[in-house]
mmCIF file of C-alpha atoms and ligand atoms in Angstrom:
data_model
loop_
_atom_site.group_PDB
_atom_site.id
_atom_site.type_symbol
_atom_site.label_atom_id
_atom_site.label_comp_id
_atom_site.label_asym_id
_atom_site.label_seq_id
_atom_site.Cartn_x
_atom_site.Cartn_y
_atom_site.Cartn_z
ATOM 1 C CA MET J 1 -27.439 -22.607 -31.256
ATOM 2 C CA SER J 2 -26.959 -18.861 -31.520
ATOM 3 C CA PRO J 3 -23.248 -18.014 -31.929
ATOM 4 C CA THR J 4 -23.546 -15.042 -29.560
ATOM 5 C CA ARG J 5 -24.738 -17.064 -26.568
ATOM 6 C CA ARG J 6 -22.044 -17.549 -23.961
ATOM 7 C CA PRO J 7 -21.624 -17.248 -20.215
ATOM 8 C CA GLU J 8 -21.757 -13.603 -19.115
ATOM 9 C CA PRO J 9 -20.177 -12.372 -15.884
ATOM 10 C CA ARG J 10 -21.863 -9.993 -13.462
ATOM 11 C CA PRO J 11 -21.916 -6.579 -15.197
ATOM 12 C CA GLU J 12 -19.704 -4.767 -12.653
ATOM 13 C CA ILE J 13 -16.755 -7.065 -13.424
ATOM 14 C CA MET J 14 -16.197 -5.877 -16.990
ATOM 15 C CA GLY J 15 -16.405 -2.250 -15.852
ATOM 16 C CA VAL J 16 -13.226 -2.613 -13.804
ATOM 17 C CA ALA J 17 -9.794 -2.245 -15.406
ATOM 18 C CA PRO J 18 -7.448 -4.980 -14.157
ATOM 19 C CA TYR J 19 -4.968 -3.769 -11.508
ATOM 20 C CA LEU J 20 -1.650 -2.687 -12.984
ATOM 21 C CA GLY J 21 1.395 -3.483 -10.869
ATOM 22 C CA GLY J 22 4.717 -1.686 -11.183
ATOM 23 C CA GLU J 23 6.678 -2.746 -14.245
ATOM 24 C CA SER J 24 9.981 -4.569 -14.007
ATOM 25 C CA HIS J 25 11.432 -4.700 -17.545
ATOM 26 C CA VAL J 26 12.614 -2.238 -20.161
ATOM 27 C CA PRO J 27 13.227 -3.744 -23.608
ATOM 28 C CA GLY J 28 16.924 -3.603 -24.495
ATOM 29 C CA VAL J 29 18.106 -2.544 -21.040
ATOM 30 C CA SER J 30 19.859 -5.227 -19.000
ATOM 31 C CA ARG J 31 20.576 -3.545 -15.663
ATOM 32 C CA ILE J 32 17.284 -2.512 -14.136
ATOM 33 C CA ILE J 33 16.747 -0.510 -10.982
ATOM 34 C CA LYS J 34 13.150 -1.235 -10.045
ATOM 35 C CA LEU J 35 11.660 1.570 -7.989
ATOM 36 C CA SER J 36 8.067 1.024 -9.053
ATOM 37 C CA SER J 37 6.347 -1.130 -6.421
ATOM 38 C CA ASN J 38 7.558 0.099 -3.018
ATOM 39 C CA GLU J 39 9.249 -3.215 -2.287
ATOM 40 C CA GLY J 40 11.628 -2.841 0.666
ATOM 41 C CA ALA J 41 15.123 -1.700 -0.323
ATOM 42 C CA PHE J 42 16.914 -4.751 1.056
ATOM 43 C CA GLY J 43 14.887 -7.680 -0.260
ATOM 44 C CA PRO J 44 13.782 -10.452 2.101
ATOM 45 C CA PRO J 45 15.492 -10.912 5.486
ATOM 46 C CA PRO J 46 18.079 -13.736 5.217
ATOM 47 C CA ALA J 47 16.194 -15.795 7.800
ATOM 48 C CA ALA J 48 13.075 -15.658 5.608
ATOM 49 C CA ARG J 49 14.966 -16.865 2.531
ATOM 50 C CA ALA J 50 16.314 -19.793 4.539
ATOM 51 C CA ALA J 51 12.875 -20.605 5.959
ATOM 52 C CA ILE J 52 11.301 -20.701 2.495
ATOM 53 C CA ALA J 53 13.998 -23.097 1.293
ATOM 54 C CA GLU J 54 13.564 -25.251 4.389
ATOM 55 C CA SER J 55 9.775 -25.361 3.968
ATOM 56 C CA ALA J 56 10.224 -27.098 0.591
ATOM 57 C CA HIS J 57 10.857 -30.387 2.424
ATOM 58 C CA ASP J 58 7.355 -30.467 3.843
ATOM 59 C CA MET J 59 5.200 -29.415 0.890
ATOM 60 C CA SER J 60 3.077 -32.547 0.548
ATOM 61 C CA ARG J 61 1.134 -31.666 3.682
ATOM 62 C CA TYR J 62 -1.569 -29.010 3.834
ATOM 63 C CA PRO J 63 -0.739 -25.961 5.912
ATOM 64 C CA ASP J 64 -2.352 -25.257 9.280
ATOM 65 C CA GLY J 65 -5.637 -23.651 8.195
ATOM 66 C CA SER J 66 -5.634 -21.286 11.153
ATOM 67 C CA ALA J 67 -2.025 -20.120 10.593
ATOM 68 C CA ARG J 68 -1.629 -20.433 14.338
ATOM 69 C CA ALA J 69 2.171 -20.244 14.567
ATOM 70 C CA LEU J 70 2.263 -17.250 12.239
ATOM 71 C CA ARG J 71 -0.434 -15.398 14.189
ATOM 72 C CA ASP J 72 1.412 -16.153 17.416
ATOM 73 C CA ALA J 73 4.611 -14.712 15.957
ATOM 74 C CA ILE J 74 2.833 -11.584 14.691
ATOM 75 C CA GLY J 75 1.096 -11.178 18.038
ATOM 76 C CA ALA J 76 4.361 -11.516 19.961
ATOM 77 C CA HIS J 77 6.238 -9.149 17.677
ATOM 78 C CA PHE J 78 3.632 -6.380 17.635
ATOM 79 C CA GLY J 79 2.170 -6.911 21.103
ATOM 80 C CA LEU J 80 -1.272 -8.001 19.870
ATOM 81 C CA ASP J 81 -3.697 -10.805 20.768
ATOM 82 C CA PRO J 82 -3.197 -13.572 18.139
ATOM 83 C CA ALA J 83 -6.877 -14.492 18.405
ATOM 84 C CA ARG J 84 -7.718 -11.115 16.908
ATOM 85 C CA ILE J 85 -5.410 -11.494 13.905
ATOM 86 C CA VAL J 86 -6.497 -12.838 10.502
ATOM 87 C CA CYS J 87 -3.874 -13.549 7.854
ATOM 88 C CA GLY J 88 -4.355 -13.236 4.124
ATOM 89 C CA ASN J 89 -2.746 -13.945 0.773
ATOM 90 C CA GLY J 90 -1.365 -10.415 0.833
ATOM 91 C CA SER J 91 -3.236 -7.685 2.649
ATOM 92 C CA ASP J 92 -5.102 -7.286 -0.645
ATOM 93 C CA GLU J 93 -6.954 -10.486 0.215
ATOM 94 C CA VAL J 94 -7.857 -9.191 3.660
ATOM 95 C CA ILE J 95 -9.129 -5.951 2.109
ATOM 96 C CA ASN J 96 -11.200 -7.939 -0.372
ATOM 97 C CA LEU J 97 -12.664 -10.113 2.399
ATOM 98 C CA LEU J 98 -13.649 -7.038 4.406
ATOM 99 C CA ILE J 99 -15.399 -5.577 1.362
ATOM 100 C CA GLN J 100 -17.102 -8.900 0.552
ATOM 101 C CA ALA J 101 -18.329 -9.129 4.132
ATOM 102 C CA TYR J 102 -19.497 -5.569 4.737
ATOM 103 C CA GLY J 103 -19.917 -3.998 1.277
ATOM 104 C CA GLY J 104 -21.765 -5.131 -1.838
ATOM 105 C CA PRO J 105 -24.915 -4.046 -3.655
ATOM 106 C CA GLY J 106 -26.772 -1.132 -2.106
ATOM 107 C CA THR J 107 -23.816 -0.009 0.008
ATOM 108 C CA GLU J 108 -21.275 2.787 -0.318
ATOM 109 C CA LEU J 109 -17.549 2.701 0.292
ATOM 110 C CA LEU J 110 -15.744 5.977 0.973
ATOM 111 C CA MET J 111 -12.115 6.658 0.102
ATOM 112 C CA SER J 112 -10.101 9.770 -0.651
ATOM 113 C CA ALA J 113 -9.502 11.022 -4.183
ATOM 114 C CA HIS J 114 -5.958 9.659 -4.337
ATOM 115 C CA GLY J 115 -6.447 6.690 -2.037
ATOM 116 C CA PHE J 116 -5.085 3.221 -2.826
ATOM 117 C CA SER J 117 -6.713 1.911 -6.021
ATOM 118 C CA ILE J 118 -7.403 -1.593 -4.696
ATOM 119 C CA TYR J 119 -10.290 -0.244 -2.565
ATOM 120 C CA GLU J 120 -12.043 1.060 -5.657
ATOM 121 C CA ILE J 121 -11.397 -2.124 -7.640
ATOM 122 C CA PHE J 122 -12.651 -4.527 -4.968
ATOM 123 C CA GLY J 123 -15.481 -2.214 -3.908
ATOM 124 C CA THR J 124 -16.784 -2.040 -7.479
ATOM 125 C CA LEU J 125 -16.331 -5.769 -8.074
ATOM 126 C CA ALA J 126 -18.387 -6.487 -4.973
ATOM 127 C CA GLY J 127 -21.259 -4.532 -6.536
ATOM 128 C CA GLY J 128 -21.146 -1.542 -4.194
ATOM 129 C CA LYS J 129 -20.761 2.143 -4.946
ATOM 130 C CA VAL J 130 -17.318 3.679 -4.409
ATOM 131 C CA ARG J 131 -17.146 7.394 -3.654
ATOM 132 C CA LYS J 132 -13.832 9.238 -3.886
ATOM 133 C CA LEU J 133 -13.683 12.342 -1.731
ATOM 134 C CA PRO J 134 -11.744 15.554 -2.326
ATOM 135 C CA GLU J 135 -8.460 16.079 -0.484
ATOM 136 C CA GLN J 136 -6.642 19.115 0.873
ATOM 137 C CA GLU J 137 -3.213 19.360 -0.759
ATOM 138 C CA LEU J 138 -3.152 15.594 -1.416
ATOM 139 C CA VAL J 139 -4.106 14.759 2.184
ATOM 140 C CA ALA J 140 -7.373 12.995 3.052
ATOM 141 C CA ASP J 141 -9.921 15.509 4.346
ATOM 142 C CA ILE J 142 -11.741 14.190 7.407
ATOM 143 C CA ASP J 143 -14.524 16.751 7.066
ATOM 144 C CA ALA J 144 -15.134 15.589 3.490
ATOM 145 C CA PHE J 145 -15.507 12.014 4.785
ATOM 146 C CA LEU J 146 -17.856 13.003 7.594
ATOM 147 C CA GLY J 147 -19.914 15.120 5.200
ATOM 148 C CA ALA J 148 -20.234 12.284 2.683
ATOM 149 C CA VAL J 149 -21.744 9.671 5.017
ATOM 150 C CA THR J 150 -25.221 8.492 4.062
ATOM 151 C CA GLU J 151 -27.419 5.698 5.416
ATOM 152 C CA ARG J 152 -25.866 3.437 2.762
ATOM 153 C CA THR J 153 -22.259 4.016 3.899
ATOM 154 C CA ARG J 154 -20.764 0.789 5.262
ATOM 155 C CA LEU J 155 -17.022 1.059 4.684
ATOM 156 C CA VAL J 156 -14.393 3.791 4.976
ATOM 157 C CA PHE J 157 -10.837 3.069 3.777
ATOM 158 C CA ILE J 158 -7.796 5.135 4.661
ATOM 159 C CA ALA J 159 -4.216 4.101 3.999
ATOM 160 C CA ASN J 160 -2.011 5.772 6.577
ATOM 161 C CA PRO J 161 0.563 6.586 5.263
ATOM 162 C CA ASN J 162 -1.272 6.796 1.962
ATOM 163 C CA ASN J 163 -0.063 5.297 -1.294
ATOM 164 C CA PRO J 164 0.673 7.013 -3.727
ATOM 165 C CA THR J 165 0.801 10.404 -1.978
ATOM 166 C CA GLY J 166 2.860 9.437 1.104
ATOM 167 C CA SER J 167 0.698 11.607 3.357
ATOM 168 C CA LEU J 168 0.072 10.764 7.010
ATOM 169 C CA LEU J 169 -2.944 11.696 9.104
ATOM 170 C CA PRO J 170 -2.285 12.366 12.796
ATOM 171 C CA LEU J 171 -3.976 10.085 15.321
ATOM 172 C CA ALA J 172 -6.158 12.980 16.523
ATOM 173 C CA GLU J 173 -7.646 13.341 13.034
ATOM 174 C CA LEU J 174 -8.327 9.603 12.771
ATOM 175 C CA ARG J 175 -9.994 9.713 16.187
ATOM 176 C CA ARG J 176 -12.166 12.588 15.029
ATOM 177 C CA LEU J 177 -13.131 10.545 11.967
ATOM 178 C CA ARG J 178 -13.987 7.469 14.028
ATOM 179 C CA GLU J 179 -16.021 9.489 16.518
ATOM 180 C CA GLY J 180 -17.920 11.211 13.718
ATOM 181 C CA LEU J 181 -18.766 8.032 11.807
ATOM 182 C CA PRO J 182 -21.891 6.046 12.687
ATOM 183 C CA PRO J 183 -20.968 2.979 14.780
ATOM 184 C CA GLU J 184 -22.175 0.583 12.073
ATOM 185 C CA VAL J 185 -19.651 1.963 9.558
ATOM 186 C CA LEU J 186 -16.467 -0.099 9.396
ATOM 187 C CA LEU J 187 -13.291 2.015 9.320
ATOM 188 C CA VAL J 188 -10.323 0.214 7.753
ATOM 189 C CA LEU J 189 -6.885 1.679 8.449
ATOM 190 C CA ASP J 190 -4.421 0.270 5.942
ATOM 191 C CA GLY J 191 -0.958 0.239 7.519
ATOM 192 C CA ALA J 192 1.007 -1.182 4.591
ATOM 193 C CA TYR J 193 3.784 1.324 5.383
ATOM 194 C CA ALA J 194 3.343 1.412 9.168
ATOM 195 C CA GLU J 195 6.834 0.115 9.937
ATOM 196 C CA TYR J 196 8.401 3.026 8.082
ATOM 197 C CA VAL J 197 6.746 5.686 10.231
ATOM 198 C CA ASP J 198 8.704 7.115 13.113
ATOM 199 C CA ARG J 199 6.330 9.550 14.704
ATOM 200 C CA PRO J 200 5.684 9.354 18.438
ATOM 201 C CA ASP J 201 1.868 9.463 18.149
ATOM 202 C CA TYR J 202 1.667 6.775 15.445
ATOM 203 C CA ASP J 203 0.458 3.272 16.335
ATOM 204 C CA GLY J 204 -0.772 2.037 12.940
ATOM 205 C CA GLY J 205 -4.342 2.174 14.202
ATOM 206 C CA VAL J 206 -4.096 -0.251 17.158
ATOM 207 C CA SER J 207 -5.595 2.145 19.707
ATOM 208 C CA LEU J 208 -8.607 2.813 17.497
ATOM 209 C CA VAL J 209 -9.151 -0.911 16.916
ATOM 210 C CA ASP J 210 -8.982 -1.505 20.662
ATOM 211 C CA ALA J 211 -11.349 1.369 21.437
ATOM 212 C CA GLY J 212 -14.418 -0.156 19.786
ATOM 213 C CA GLU J 213 -15.985 -2.798 17.583
ATOM 214 C CA ASN J 214 -15.857 -1.092 14.226
ATOM 215 C CA THR J 215 -12.233 -0.413 13.249
ATOM 216 C CA VAL J 216 -9.756 -2.790 11.594
ATOM 217 C CA MET J 217 -6.043 -2.333 10.881
ATOM 218 C CA THR J 218 -4.453 -4.118 7.900
ATOM 219 C CA ARG J 219 -0.723 -4.775 7.519
ATOM 220 C CA THR J 220 1.568 -6.473 5.034
ATOM 221 C CA PHE J 221 4.836 -8.383 4.690
ATOM 222 C CA SER J 222 5.251 -6.985 1.157
ATOM 223 C CA LYS J 223 6.941 -3.696 1.946
ATOM 224 C CA ILE J 224 9.483 -3.377 4.771
ATOM 225 C CA TRP J 225 9.694 -7.170 5.178
ATOM 226 C CA GLY J 226 10.617 -7.646 1.523
ATOM 227 C CA LEU J 227 8.209 -10.534 0.895
ATOM 228 C CA GLY J 228 5.906 -9.186 -1.817
ATOM 229 C CA GLY J 229 6.423 -12.299 -3.911
ATOM 230 C CA VAL J 230 5.350 -14.585 -1.075
ATOM 231 C CA ARG J 231 1.946 -12.873 -0.658
ATOM 232 C CA LEU J 232 1.364 -12.385 3.032
ATOM 233 C CA GLY J 233 -0.685 -9.808 4.902
ATOM 234 C CA TRP J 234 -2.845 -9.666 8.000
ATOM 235 C CA CYS J 235 -5.339 -7.633 9.942
ATOM 236 C CA TYR J 236 -6.024 -6.896 13.587
ATOM 237 C CA GLY J 237 -9.652 -6.365 14.462
ATOM 238 C CA PRO J 238 -12.517 -6.713 16.926
ATOM 239 C CA PRO J 239 -13.501 -10.342 17.737
ATOM 240 C CA ALA J 240 -16.843 -10.198 15.883
ATOM 241 C CA ILE J 241 -15.185 -9.026 12.660
ATOM 242 C CA VAL J 242 -12.389 -11.578 13.050
ATOM 243 C CA ASP J 243 -15.077 -14.262 13.335
ATOM 244 C CA VAL J 244 -16.705 -13.058 10.106
ATOM 245 C CA LEU J 245 -13.400 -13.065 8.230
ATOM 246 C CA ASN J 246 -12.556 -16.555 9.442
ATOM 247 C CA ARG J 247 -15.849 -17.855 8.044
ATOM 248 C CA LEU J 248 -15.361 -16.068 4.741
ATOM 249 C CA ARG J 249 -11.692 -16.672 3.966
ATOM 250 C CA PRO J 250 -10.504 -19.681 1.972
ATOM 251 C CA PRO J 251 -9.482 -22.370 4.483
ATOM 252 C CA PHE J 252 -5.826 -22.658 3.432
ATOM 253 C CA ASN J 253 -5.163 -19.124 2.240
ATOM 254 C CA ILE J 254 -1.692 -19.000 3.835
ATOM 255 C CA SER J 255 0.779 -21.410 2.250
ATOM 256 C CA LYS J 256 3.363 -23.195 4.371
ATOM 257 C CA ALA J 257 6.130 -21.257 2.650
ATOM 258 C CA ALA J 258 4.420 -17.940 3.383
ATOM 259 C CA ALA J 259 3.849 -18.760 7.043
ATOM 260 C CA ALA J 260 7.456 -19.921 7.468
ATOM 261 C CA ALA J 261 8.776 -16.816 5.725
ATOM 262 C CA GLY J 262 6.676 -14.477 7.849
ATOM 263 C CA ILE J 263 7.700 -16.086 11.130
ATOM 264 C CA ALA J 264 11.367 -16.029 10.153
ATOM 265 C CA ALA J 265 11.227 -12.437 8.914
ATOM 266 C CA LEU J 266 9.949 -11.254 12.285
ATOM 267 C CA SER J 267 12.803 -13.119 13.993
ATOM 268 C CA GLU J 268 15.486 -11.312 11.983
ATOM 269 C CA PRO J 269 17.246 -9.081 14.513
ATOM 270 C CA ARG J 270 16.602 -5.356 14.057
ATOM 271 C CA TRP J 271 15.357 -5.772 10.478
ATOM 272 C CA ALA J 272 12.577 -3.212 10.689
ATOM 273 C CA GLU J 273 14.683 -0.754 12.729
ATOM 274 C CA HIS J 274 17.543 -0.953 10.255
ATOM 275 C CA SER J 275 15.240 -0.608 7.239
ATOM 276 C CA ARG J 276 13.351 2.283 8.787
ATOM 277 C CA ALA J 277 16.561 4.171 9.627
ATOM 278 C CA HIS J 278 17.885 3.667 6.105
ATOM 279 C CA ASN J 279 14.586 4.779 4.594
ATOM 280 C CA HIS J 280 14.456 7.888 6.748
ATOM 281 C CA ALA J 281 17.906 9.056 5.666
ATOM 282 C CA ALA J 282 17.655 8.000 2.014
ATOM 283 C CA ARG J 283 14.191 9.516 1.598
ATOM 284 C CA ALA J 284 15.465 12.840 2.977
ATOM 285 C CA ARG J 285 18.434 12.727 0.587
ATOM 286 C CA VAL J 286 16.257 11.997 -2.462
ATOM 287 C CA THR J 287 13.717 14.627 -1.426
ATOM 288 C CA GLU J 288 16.316 17.354 -0.955
ATOM 289 C CA ALA J 289 18.155 16.488 -4.167
ATOM 290 C CA LEU J 290 14.996 16.579 -6.273
ATOM 291 C CA ARG J 291 13.845 19.821 -4.702
ATOM 292 C CA ALA J 292 17.242 21.360 -5.473
ATOM 293 C CA MET J 293 16.558 20.501 -9.132
ATOM 294 C CA GLY J 294 13.267 22.382 -8.989
ATOM 295 C CA ILE J 295 11.114 19.241 -8.784
ATOM 296 C CA ARG J 296 8.344 19.457 -6.216
ATOM 297 C CA VAL J 297 8.351 16.508 -3.798
ATOM 298 C CA TRP J 298 5.344 15.902 -1.600
ATOM 299 C CA PRO J 299 6.069 15.096 2.058
ATOM 300 C CA SER J 300 6.123 11.311 2.551
ATOM 301 C CA GLU J 301 6.100 8.968 5.517
ATOM 302 C CA GLY J 302 6.414 5.844 3.339
ATOM 303 C CA ASN J 303 9.300 4.201 1.483
ATOM 304 C CA PHE J 304 8.561 6.255 -1.619
ATOM 305 C CA VAL J 305 8.150 9.842 -2.680
ATOM 306 C CA LEU J 306 5.677 11.474 -5.022
ATOM 307 C CA ALA J 307 7.654 13.699 -7.407
ATOM 308 C CA ASP J 308 5.572 16.409 -9.041
ATOM 309 C CA PHE J 309 6.746 17.578 -12.484
ATOM 310 C CA ASP J 310 4.036 20.234 -12.925
ATOM 311 C CA THR J 311 2.815 18.891 -16.265
ATOM 312 C CA GLU J 312 1.992 15.493 -17.677
ATOM 313 C CA GLU J 313 4.351 16.154 -20.571
ATOM 314 C CA ARG J 314 7.265 16.788 -18.209
ATOM 315 C CA ALA J 315 6.457 13.730 -16.092
ATOM 316 C CA ARG J 316 6.331 11.541 -19.195
ATOM 317 C CA ALA J 317 9.647 12.941 -20.400
ATOM 318 C CA ALA J 318 11.254 12.249 -17.022
ATOM 319 C CA ASP J 319 9.778 8.736 -16.971
ATOM 320 C CA ALA J 320 11.113 8.016 -20.474
ATOM 321 C CA TRP J 321 14.542 9.406 -19.545
ATOM 322 C CA LEU J 322 14.753 7.250 -16.433
ATOM 323 C CA ARG J 323 13.696 4.157 -18.371
ATOM 324 C CA ARG J 324 16.312 4.746 -21.004
ATOM 325 C CA HIS J 325 18.783 4.635 -18.111
ATOM 326 C CA GLY J 326 17.312 1.444 -16.686
ATOM 327 C CA ILE J 327 15.352 3.026 -13.837
ATOM 328 C CA ILE J 328 11.677 2.078 -13.566
ATOM 329 C CA VAL J 329 9.459 4.271 -11.414
ATOM 330 C CA ARG J 330 5.686 4.383 -11.227
ATOM 331 C CA ALA J 331 3.564 6.590 -13.456
ATOM 332 C CA VAL J 332 0.439 7.468 -11.493
ATOM 333 C CA GLY J 333 -1.901 8.721 -14.202
ATOM 334 C CA SER J 334 -4.369 6.005 -13.189
ATOM 335 C CA TYR J 335 -4.489 7.738 -9.789
ATOM 336 C CA GLY J 336 -5.400 11.046 -11.431
ATOM 337 C CA LEU J 337 -1.832 12.305 -10.981
ATOM 338 C CA PRO J 338 -0.479 12.280 -14.561
ATOM 339 C CA HIS J 339 1.985 15.092 -13.736
ATOM 340 C CA CYS J 340 3.632 12.995 -10.996
ATOM 341 C CA LEU J 341 5.876 9.946 -10.681
ATOM 342 C CA ARG J 342 6.011 7.757 -7.591
ATOM 343 C CA ILE J 343 9.569 6.734 -6.782
ATOM 344 C CA THR J 344 10.424 3.957 -4.338
ATOM 345 C CA ILE J 345 13.366 4.540 -1.986
ATOM 346 C CA GLY J 346 15.950 1.900 -2.876
ATOM 347 C CA THR J 347 19.432 1.228 -1.552
ATOM 348 C CA ASP J 348 21.913 4.095 -1.145
ATOM 349 C CA GLU J 349 23.526 3.186 -4.451
ATOM 350 C CA GLU J 350 20.168 3.081 -6.252
ATOM 351 C CA CYS J 351 19.228 6.458 -4.777
ATOM 352 C CA THR J 352 22.512 7.954 -5.969
ATOM 353 C CA ILE J 353 21.979 6.655 -9.510
ATOM 354 C CA LEU J 354 18.392 7.924 -9.469
ATOM 355 C CA ILE J 355 19.477 11.385 -8.311
ATOM 356 C CA ASP J 356 22.316 11.633 -10.837
ATOM 357 C CA THR J 357 20.076 10.487 -13.685
ATOM 358 C CA LEU J 358 17.292 12.912 -12.782
ATOM 359 C CA ARG J 359 19.816 15.733 -12.473
ATOM 360 C CA GLU J 360 20.985 15.057 -16.022
ATOM 361 C CA PHE J 361 17.352 15.168 -17.085
ATOM 362 C CA ALA J 362 16.722 18.463 -15.310
ATOM 363 C CA GLU J 363 19.914 20.018 -16.698
ATOM 364 C CA SER J 364 19.170 18.913 -20.234
ATOM 365 C CA ASN J 365 15.759 20.543 -19.994
ATOM 366 C CA ALA J 366 16.776 24.131 -19.366
ATOM 367 C CA PRO J 367 13.576 25.809 -20.635
ATOM 368 C CA TRP J 368 11.661 24.087 -17.905
ATOM 369 C CA ASP J 369 14.065 25.375 -15.248
ATOM 370 C CA THR J 370 13.638 28.920 -16.526
ATOM 371 C CA ALA J 371 9.883 28.563 -16.680
ATOM 372 C CA ARG J 372 9.902 27.694 -13.006
ATOM 373 C CA GLY J 373 11.983 30.769 -12.226
HETATM 374 C C1 PLP T 401 1.239 -2.449 -1.275
HETATM 375 C C2 PLP T 401 -0.016 -2.036 -0.601
HETATM 376 C C3 PLP T 401 -0.957 -2.979 -0.168
HETATM 377 C C4 PLP T 401 -0.959 -4.413 -0.634
HETATM 378 O O1 PLP T 401 -0.109 -5.206 -0.038
HETATM 379 P P1 PLP T 401 -0.128 -6.802 -0.226
HETATM 380 O O2 PLP T 401 -0.015 -7.245 1.176
HETATM 381 O O3 PLP T 401 1.072 -7.082 -1.053
HETATM 382 O O4 PLP T 401 -1.389 -7.240 -0.873
HETATM 383 C C5 PLP T 401 -2.058 -2.557 0.544
HETATM 384 N N1 PLP T 401 -2.244 -1.254 0.792
HETATM 385 C C6 PLP T 401 -1.388 -0.309 0.367
HETATM 386 C C7 PLP T 401 -1.669 1.108 0.678
HETATM 387 C C8 PLP T 401 -0.258 -0.678 -0.343
HETATM 388 O O5 PLP T 401 0.561 0.271 -0.806
#
C-alpha cells in the first residue's frame, strides 16, 4: 500500500481558511471585556435563561422537526406567516442551505468587497464562484452589482446593516437592485442587525420578500436577543424557496433548548426596544468620543462601530493596547480592513472603560495626533 494514499476532500474545501470568530481570552488578564463578536450588550433575556433550564427536563425526546411553536412565535412577534419561516442552527445554517440549494459549480455569487465573510466561505465550499464587488466609501454599490450580473449569477448577498462596516442601504436602493436583477437570481437580505435599526423606511427586507418570488430575508437570535451560544436563526421567504429549504435542511436542526429559548426571548417584555434604545445612545457616545480623539468612525446602524486608525500599524498598536487592558475587539484584516478595528457596543460601563482606555492610547501616541493635524 502506498503511504501517500488517503481520502482526499473536494479541492475547494482546502482552499478555504476556517472561519475565525471573535476571541474571548487574553493570556494573563483575568477581567475581560469582550467586544469582538457583536453579541448583544445585555446577554440573554431572563425568560430565555429560565426556558433553557426548564427544557433540560425533557431532553430524552426529539424536538419537533418542524419547529412549529417557534415559527408561530416568530410569526406572531414580527407579523409574518409562520408557514413562510424556516429556522436554522444559527442564520449561518440558513445561509449555507440557500447557497447549497441555489449555488454550486458553474454559478456565481455576488457580494460587496467588505460583505460578511460567511457568504464567501460557504459559496466557495459549495463549488461556486464568489465575486466581491467594489464599494463606495465602504457602502455596497448597487450599480456595481447590476453591472456584474452574468448568465451564471444565481445568488446576491447583502447584509443590511452590513458587518463589519455598519453601513445601511435605503429601501429605495434595495428596490432598485431587485428590479435590476434577473428574476431567477435569488437576493438574500441578511438582517442579523435588523432589530437595532430605527429608521422609518427600514423593514429588514419584508416588503421585498412579499413583492416577489426571489428574495429571502435572514435573521438571527445571536445579536440583540443575546443567544449566540444557543445557535438559532431563521429566514422569511417565498413559499417555493421555503419548500426547497425544508427538503434540504437536517430534520432536527433546531434543538429543544434553542426553540424554548427563542420563544421565551420573544416574550420578554420590551427587550428589543430597550436594547435598541441603549445601543442608539451608547453607539453615539462611543462614536463621538473616538472622533474627538482623532479616530475616524464610520457611520453604523448596527451594535458595533468600525474604527479607522489610518494605518495597519496604528490599528495593531491600538488593538495590543486594548488587549493589555483586558478589552478584546475585532481586528478585521481578513476583511481587507487591516487599518480598522470593529468594536461591539457593550454596556454603559464597558463603553466608558473602552473610551477611557482608547483615550490613554491616543494621548500616549502624540506623534500620530500631530500627523493628523
Ligand atoms: C453574526 C452574523 C450572522 C450569523 O449569525 P448566526 O445566526 O449566529 O449564525 C449572519 N450575518 C451577519 C451579517 C452577522 O453579523
